[in-house]
C-alpha atoms as one frame of an Amber mdcrd trajectory, in Angstrom:
protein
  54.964  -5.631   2.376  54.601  -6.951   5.964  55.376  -3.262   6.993  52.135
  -2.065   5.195  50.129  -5.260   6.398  50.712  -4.300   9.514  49.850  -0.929
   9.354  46.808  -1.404   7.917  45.523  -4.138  10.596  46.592  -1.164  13.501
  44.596   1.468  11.679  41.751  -0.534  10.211  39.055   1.127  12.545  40.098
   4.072  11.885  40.418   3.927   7.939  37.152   2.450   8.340  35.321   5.129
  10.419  36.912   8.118   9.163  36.260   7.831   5.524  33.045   8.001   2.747
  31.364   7.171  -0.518  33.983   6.074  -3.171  37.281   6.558  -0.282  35.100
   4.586   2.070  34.738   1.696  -0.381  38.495   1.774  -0.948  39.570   1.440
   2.493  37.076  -1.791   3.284  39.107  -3.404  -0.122  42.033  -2.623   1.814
  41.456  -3.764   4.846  39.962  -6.971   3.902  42.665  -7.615   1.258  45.046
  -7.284   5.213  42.707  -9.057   7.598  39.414  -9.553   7.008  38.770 -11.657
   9.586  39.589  -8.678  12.246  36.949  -6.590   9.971  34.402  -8.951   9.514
  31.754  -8.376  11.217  32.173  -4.297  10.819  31.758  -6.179   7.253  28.636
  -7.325   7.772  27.162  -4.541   9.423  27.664  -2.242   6.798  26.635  -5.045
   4.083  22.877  -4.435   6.523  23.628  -0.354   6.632  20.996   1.172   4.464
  22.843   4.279   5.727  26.017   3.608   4.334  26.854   4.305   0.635  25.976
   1.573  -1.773  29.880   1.567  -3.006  31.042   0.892   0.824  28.579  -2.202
   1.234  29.555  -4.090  -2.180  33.045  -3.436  -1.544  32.050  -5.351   2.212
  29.853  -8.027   0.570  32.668  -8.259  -2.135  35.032  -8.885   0.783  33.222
 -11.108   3.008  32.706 -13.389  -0.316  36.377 -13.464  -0.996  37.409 -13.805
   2.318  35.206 -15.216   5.232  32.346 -17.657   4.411  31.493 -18.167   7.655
  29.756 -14.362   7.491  28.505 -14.816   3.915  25.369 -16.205   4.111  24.102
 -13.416   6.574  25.779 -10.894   4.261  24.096 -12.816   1.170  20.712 -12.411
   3.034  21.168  -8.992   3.916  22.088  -7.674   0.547  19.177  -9.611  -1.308
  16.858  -7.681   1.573  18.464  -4.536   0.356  16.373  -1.545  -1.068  19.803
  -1.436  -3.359  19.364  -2.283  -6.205  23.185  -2.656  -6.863  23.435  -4.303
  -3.104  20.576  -6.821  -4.508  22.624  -7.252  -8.315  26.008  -8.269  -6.215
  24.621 -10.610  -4.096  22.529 -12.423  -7.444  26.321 -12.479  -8.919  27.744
 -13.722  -6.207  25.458 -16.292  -5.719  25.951 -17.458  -9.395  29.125 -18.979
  -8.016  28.230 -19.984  -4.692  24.659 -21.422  -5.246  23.487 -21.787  -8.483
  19.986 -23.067  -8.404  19.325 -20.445  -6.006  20.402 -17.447  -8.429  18.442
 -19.029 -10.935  15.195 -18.502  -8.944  16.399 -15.335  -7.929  17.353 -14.268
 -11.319  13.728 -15.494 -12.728  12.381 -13.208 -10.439  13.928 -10.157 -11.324
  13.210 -10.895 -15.088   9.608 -11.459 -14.342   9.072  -9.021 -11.458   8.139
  -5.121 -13.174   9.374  -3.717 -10.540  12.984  -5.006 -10.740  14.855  -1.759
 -11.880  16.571  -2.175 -15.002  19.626  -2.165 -13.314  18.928  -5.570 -11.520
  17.726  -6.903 -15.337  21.073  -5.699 -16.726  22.717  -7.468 -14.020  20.441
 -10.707 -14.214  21.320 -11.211 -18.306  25.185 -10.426 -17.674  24.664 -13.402
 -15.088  22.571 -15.700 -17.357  25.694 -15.322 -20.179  27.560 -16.843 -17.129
  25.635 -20.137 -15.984  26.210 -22.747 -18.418  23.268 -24.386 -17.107  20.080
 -25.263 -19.435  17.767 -22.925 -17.173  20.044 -19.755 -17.985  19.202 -20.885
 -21.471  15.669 -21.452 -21.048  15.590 -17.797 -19.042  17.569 -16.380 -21.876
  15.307 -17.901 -24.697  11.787 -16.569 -22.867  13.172 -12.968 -23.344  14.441
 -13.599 -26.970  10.864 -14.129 -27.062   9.802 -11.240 -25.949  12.031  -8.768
 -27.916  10.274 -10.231 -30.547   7.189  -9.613 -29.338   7.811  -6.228 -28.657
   7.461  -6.792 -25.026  11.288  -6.362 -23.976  11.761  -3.093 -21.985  14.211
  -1.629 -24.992  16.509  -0.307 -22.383  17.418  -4.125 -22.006  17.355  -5.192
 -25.718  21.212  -4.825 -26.146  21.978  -6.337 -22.596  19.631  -9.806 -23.782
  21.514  -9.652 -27.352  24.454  -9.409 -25.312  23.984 -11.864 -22.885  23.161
 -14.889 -25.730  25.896 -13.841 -27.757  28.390 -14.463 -24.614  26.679 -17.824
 -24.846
């Protein structure tokens, strides 16, 4: 209602500041669903917060995506900078749909890179299932390849099988 709208854009700094974790995430989908453009760059800020809680800065990256590309490509940045590992998983996603070559390399990455938590691999093959591009395939293939070498991490075994089947 255009009651609640407005009540929301008054308060926004203060259902911003004065809430956290799971709340705090809550109130930045709120407020961005009113006005993110008053919000914005409190957006981005907390997208570069490591301080914040990793709920509050996907809900902001989630925001800025749907909502302001002009801040995007910092929050983008930011996120892939993260030490989150769920902050570095949203912005791979995100970027499936706003620059796919670029979350193919990224994706590549975290399926070669060890130290990519198995989180971000989960992430990366529920992404691959989504590009219909012949380099999600070839990326999807390579680890077929290597459950059946043995060489899979098995916490990611259903995720892969997943991820082709979606295919």
């Amino acid at each position: 209602s255009p009651f609640l709208r407005e009540l929301v854009k008054d308060r926004a700094s203060v259902l911003l500041a004065k809430t956290e974790g799971d709340l705090q995430a809550a109130a930045v989908e709120l407020v961005a669903r009113h006005d993110v453009g008053q919000v914005a760059s409190t957006l981005l800020t907390w997208v570069k917060d490591e301080a914040k809680s990793t709920p509050a800065r996907v809900s902001a990256l989630r925001s800025l995506a749907a909502a302001d590309r002009a801040q995007l490509e910092a929050a983008l940045l930011a996120a892939r900078e993260s030490r989150s590992p769920e902050l570095r998983a949203e912005a791979r996603d995100l970027l499936v749909k706003a620059d796919p070559p670029t979350a193919l390399e990224l994706l590549q990455q975290v399926l070669d890179q060890e130290v990519s938590t198995v989180v971000e691999r989960q992430r990366a093959f529920e992404s691959l299932a989504r590009l219909r591009v012949e380099r999600a395939e070839e990326l999807l293939a390579r680890s077929l390849d290597r459950l059946s070498q043995g060489t899979l991490d098995p916490a990611l075994e259903l995720d892969l099988l997943e991820a082709v089947k979606a295919r």
